[in-house]
């Protein structure tokens, strides 16, 4: 298992939030737009202290939200972390990468701020997109994602 690095930067000496705190606070605001009934997740891509794109979890565009249809995973009693394909929602990390691609924004070398540690499906996308660092707040029990991030050299940093 690769180590998850602790928060490296807190409040700067002049009383302002650190860059990490600033971007994570924005990520939490992005998560408030999520339409998933089980978990609200937000993601923000950052490069050179500039926000490139944001995304949150929920149904694809033009598709009814789970609030309207109900949660398929709950209806089928699917435990958290299993059978991700049995969900009408797109993960926040997937959405932020998709939105960047849709708008022609290059993300190679960027950092991802996410309210929740990415799952293994999102880890594959993050690795292939060339994202180098992932900052997250809440853990997620997916050892495969940790293993893949370590093998790919993607740095994981948990912000408290």
mmCIF file of C-alpha atoms in Angstrom:
data_model
loop_
_atom_site.group_PDB
_atom_site.id
_atom_site.type_symbol
_atom_site.label_atom_id
_atom_site.label_comp_id
_atom_site.label_asym_id
_atom_site.label_seq_id
_atom_site.Cartn_x
_atom_site.Cartn_y
_atom_site.Cartn_z
ATOM 1 C CA UNK A 1 0.000 0.000 0.000
ATOM 2 C CA UNK A 2 1.403 3.423 -0.879
ATOM 3 C CA UNK A 3 1.550 6.061 1.803
ATOM 4 C CA UNK A 4 -1.043 8.801 1.723
ATOM 5 C CA UNK A 5 0.732 12.004 2.571
ATOM 6 C CA UNK A 6 -0.752 14.240 5.276
ATOM 7 C CA UNK A 7 -1.766 17.832 4.721
ATOM 8 C CA UNK A 8 1.386 19.808 3.981
ATOM 9 C CA UNK A 9 0.055 23.333 4.207
ATOM 10 C CA UNK A 10 -2.391 24.993 6.546
ATOM 11 C CA UNK A 11 -3.182 28.656 7.157
ATOM 12 C CA UNK A 12 -0.462 30.978 5.887
ATOM 13 C CA UNK A 13 1.087 33.509 8.230
ATOM 14 C CA UNK A 14 -1.098 36.446 7.124
ATOM 15 C CA UNK A 15 -4.315 34.675 8.190
ATOM 16 C CA UNK A 16 -5.473 33.745 4.701
ATOM 17 C CA UNK A 17 -6.219 30.106 3.855
ATOM 18 C CA UNK A 18 -3.452 28.165 2.169
ATOM 19 C CA UNK A 19 -3.891 27.375 -1.520
ATOM 20 C CA UNK A 20 -4.856 23.811 -0.572
ATOM 21 C CA UNK A 21 -7.542 25.028 1.834
ATOM 22 C CA UNK A 22 -8.797 27.533 -0.733
ATOM 23 C CA UNK A 23 -9.174 24.951 -3.508
ATOM 24 C CA UNK A 24 -10.678 22.342 -1.168
ATOM 25 C CA UNK A 25 -13.274 24.866 0.049
ATOM 26 C CA UNK A 26 -14.243 25.514 -3.585
ATOM 27 C CA UNK A 27 -14.402 21.752 -4.150
ATOM 28 C CA UNK A 28 -16.843 21.412 -1.246
ATOM 29 C CA UNK A 29 -19.026 24.139 -2.774
ATOM 30 C CA UNK A 30 -18.946 22.299 -6.123
ATOM 31 C CA UNK A 31 -20.076 19.119 -4.283
ATOM 32 C CA UNK A 32 -23.189 20.966 -3.092
ATOM 33 C CA UNK A 33 -24.430 20.821 -6.729
ATOM 34 C CA UNK A 34 -24.274 16.992 -6.775
ATOM 35 C CA UNK A 35 -27.517 15.181 -7.484
ATOM 36 C CA UNK A 36 -26.549 11.758 -6.113
ATOM 37 C CA UNK A 37 -28.779 10.611 -3.259
ATOM 38 C CA UNK A 38 -26.028 8.568 -1.548
ATOM 39 C CA UNK A 39 -22.937 10.766 -1.628
ATOM 40 C CA UNK A 40 -22.175 14.341 -2.694
ATOM 41 C CA UNK A 41 -18.717 14.637 -4.280
ATOM 42 C CA UNK A 42 -17.020 17.593 -5.926
ATOM 43 C CA UNK A 43 -13.813 17.837 -7.939
ATOM 44 C CA UNK A 44 -11.717 20.757 -9.161
ATOM 45 C CA UNK A 45 -8.744 20.601 -11.549
ATOM 46 C CA UNK A 46 -6.004 23.129 -10.816
ATOM 47 C CA UNK A 47 -2.779 24.053 -12.585
ATOM 48 C CA UNK A 48 -0.385 26.851 -11.629
ATOM 49 C CA UNK A 49 -2.808 27.994 -8.900
ATOM 50 C CA UNK A 50 -5.577 28.453 -11.475
ATOM 51 C CA UNK A 51 -8.844 26.539 -11.642
ATOM 52 C CA UNK A 52 -9.195 24.736 -14.967
ATOM 53 C CA UNK A 53 -12.552 23.039 -14.504
ATOM 54 C CA UNK A 54 -14.974 21.624 -11.935
ATOM 55 C CA UNK A 55 -17.295 18.641 -11.728
ATOM 56 C CA UNK A 56 -19.717 16.958 -9.357
ATOM 57 C CA UNK A 57 -21.435 13.583 -9.303
ATOM 58 C CA UNK A 58 -24.852 13.022 -10.802
ATOM 59 C CA UNK A 59 -26.766 11.861 -13.834
ATOM 60 C CA UNK A 60 -25.481 12.812 -17.302
ATOM 61 C CA UNK A 61 -26.878 15.903 -19.031
ATOM 62 C CA UNK A 62 -30.425 15.500 -20.340
ATOM 63 C CA UNK A 63 -30.988 12.421 -18.112
ATOM 64 C CA UNK A 64 -33.399 12.604 -15.136
ATOM 65 C CA UNK A 65 -31.653 12.926 -11.790
ATOM 66 C CA UNK A 66 -31.863 10.221 -9.149
ATOM 67 C CA UNK A 67 -34.100 12.520 -7.100
ATOM 68 C CA UNK A 68 -36.688 12.003 -9.826
ATOM 69 C CA UNK A 69 -36.101 8.310 -10.560
ATOM 70 C CA UNK A 70 -34.838 7.000 -7.233
ATOM 71 C CA UNK A 71 -31.446 5.443 -6.581
ATOM 72 C CA UNK A 72 -30.921 2.293 -8.626
ATOM 73 C CA UNK A 73 -28.138 1.130 -6.281
ATOM 74 C CA UNK A 74 -30.413 1.423 -3.246
ATOM 75 C CA UNK A 75 -33.235 -0.350 -5.081
ATOM 76 C CA UNK A 76 -30.855 -3.247 -5.876
ATOM 77 C CA UNK A 77 -29.181 -3.195 -2.415
ATOM 78 C CA UNK A 78 -25.715 -2.634 -3.928
ATOM 79 C CA UNK A 79 -23.131 -1.923 -1.200
ATOM 80 C CA UNK A 80 -20.925 1.159 -1.423
ATOM 81 C CA UNK A 81 -17.792 0.565 -3.462
ATOM 82 C CA UNK A 82 -19.210 -2.331 -5.486
ATOM 83 C CA UNK A 83 -20.656 -2.629 -9.000
ATOM 84 C CA UNK A 84 -20.121 1.010 -9.992
ATOM 85 C CA UNK A 85 -21.681 0.256 -13.380
ATOM 86 C CA UNK A 86 -25.077 -0.132 -11.670
ATOM 87 C CA UNK A 87 -25.538 3.603 -11.289
ATOM 88 C CA UNK A 88 -26.954 6.277 -13.539
ATOM 89 C CA UNK A 89 -24.530 8.845 -12.128
ATOM 90 C CA UNK A 90 -21.154 10.019 -13.347
ATOM 91 C CA UNK A 91 -18.477 10.465 -10.667
ATOM 92 C CA UNK A 92 -17.209 13.985 -9.940
ATOM 93 C CA UNK A 93 -13.675 13.042 -11.031
ATOM 94 C CA UNK A 94 -15.024 11.678 -14.311
ATOM 95 C CA UNK A 95 -17.151 14.774 -14.837
ATOM 96 C CA UNK A 96 -14.277 17.201 -14.275
ATOM 97 C CA UNK A 97 -12.103 15.355 -16.834
ATOM 98 C CA UNK A 98 -15.022 15.102 -19.288
ATOM 99 C CA UNK A 99 -15.819 18.815 -18.914
ATOM 100 C CA UNK A 100 -12.172 19.743 -19.518
ATOM 101 C CA UNK A 101 -12.107 17.587 -22.664
ATOM 102 C CA UNK A 102 -15.460 18.968 -23.860
ATOM 103 C CA UNK A 103 -14.126 22.519 -23.571
ATOM 104 C CA UNK A 104 -10.640 21.729 -24.934
ATOM 105 C CA UNK A 105 -8.788 22.361 -21.680
ATOM 106 C CA UNK A 106 -5.502 20.419 -21.356
ATOM 107 C CA UNK A 107 -5.145 18.765 -17.935
ATOM 108 C CA UNK A 108 -1.752 17.014 -18.166
ATOM 109 C CA UNK A 109 0.351 17.995 -15.161
ATOM 110 C CA UNK A 110 -2.646 19.370 -13.246
ATOM 111 C CA UNK A 111 -3.654 18.624 -9.663
ATOM 112 C CA UNK A 112 -7.084 17.311 -8.711
ATOM 113 C CA UNK A 113 -8.863 18.434 -5.563
ATOM 114 C CA UNK A 114 -11.670 16.079 -4.606
ATOM 115 C CA UNK A 115 -13.905 15.851 -1.548
ATOM 116 C CA UNK A 116 -13.539 12.035 -1.519
ATOM 117 C CA UNK A 117 -10.595 9.788 -2.402
ATOM 118 C CA UNK A 118 -11.118 8.538 -5.981
ATOM 119 C CA UNK A 119 -12.258 4.979 -6.675
ATOM 120 C CA UNK A 120 -10.271 2.634 -8.924
ATOM 121 C CA UNK A 121 -12.368 3.505 -11.994
ATOM 122 C CA UNK A 122 -11.645 7.208 -11.536
ATOM 123 C CA UNK A 123 -8.004 6.451 -10.698
ATOM 124 C CA UNK A 124 -7.563 4.935 -14.169
ATOM 125 C CA UNK A 125 -8.966 8.066 -15.797
ATOM 126 C CA UNK A 126 -6.870 10.376 -13.605
ATOM 127 C CA UNK A 127 -3.696 8.447 -14.433
ATOM 128 C CA UNK A 128 -4.382 8.417 -18.185
ATOM 129 C CA UNK A 129 -5.278 12.130 -18.158
ATOM 130 C CA UNK A 130 -1.773 12.910 -16.851
ATOM 131 C CA UNK A 131 -2.926 14.371 -13.528
ATOM 132 C CA UNK A 132 0.055 14.313 -11.144
ATOM 133 C CA UNK A 133 -1.398 15.032 -7.683
ATOM 134 C CA UNK A 134 -4.708 14.227 -6.021
ATOM 135 C CA UNK A 135 -5.756 16.101 -2.887
ATOM 136 C CA UNK A 136 -8.749 14.687 -1.041
ATOM 137 C CA UNK A 137 -10.573 15.116 2.254
ATOM 138 C CA UNK A 138 -12.560 11.923 2.968
ATOM 139 C CA UNK A 139 -11.160 8.430 2.553
ATOM 140 C CA UNK A 140 -12.730 5.709 0.414
ATOM 141 C CA UNK A 141 -12.082 2.006 0.888
ATOM 142 C CA UNK A 142 -10.579 1.029 -2.460
ATOM 143 C CA UNK A 143 -7.095 -0.511 -2.117
ATOM 144 C CA UNK A 144 -6.808 -0.983 -5.891
ATOM 145 C CA UNK A 145 -6.985 2.772 -6.482
ATOM 146 C CA UNK A 146 -4.161 3.320 -3.987
ATOM 147 C CA UNK A 147 -2.068 0.632 -5.649
ATOM 148 C CA UNK A 148 -2.580 2.063 -9.138
ATOM 149 C CA UNK A 149 -1.802 5.621 -8.041
ATOM 150 C CA UNK A 150 1.435 4.403 -6.448
ATOM 151 C CA UNK A 151 2.456 2.438 -9.530
ATOM 152 C CA UNK A 152 1.745 5.430 -11.783
ATOM 153 C CA UNK A 153 3.552 7.889 -9.532
ATOM 154 C CA UNK A 154 0.446 9.984 -8.794
ATOM 155 C CA UNK A 155 0.858 11.650 -5.406
ATOM 156 C CA UNK A 156 -2.087 11.321 -2.993
ATOM 157 C CA UNK A 157 -2.406 13.943 -0.286
ATOM 158 C CA UNK A 158 -5.129 13.860 2.354
ATOM 159 C CA UNK A 159 -6.184 17.284 3.590
ATOM 160 C CA UNK A 160 -7.620 17.299 7.103
#
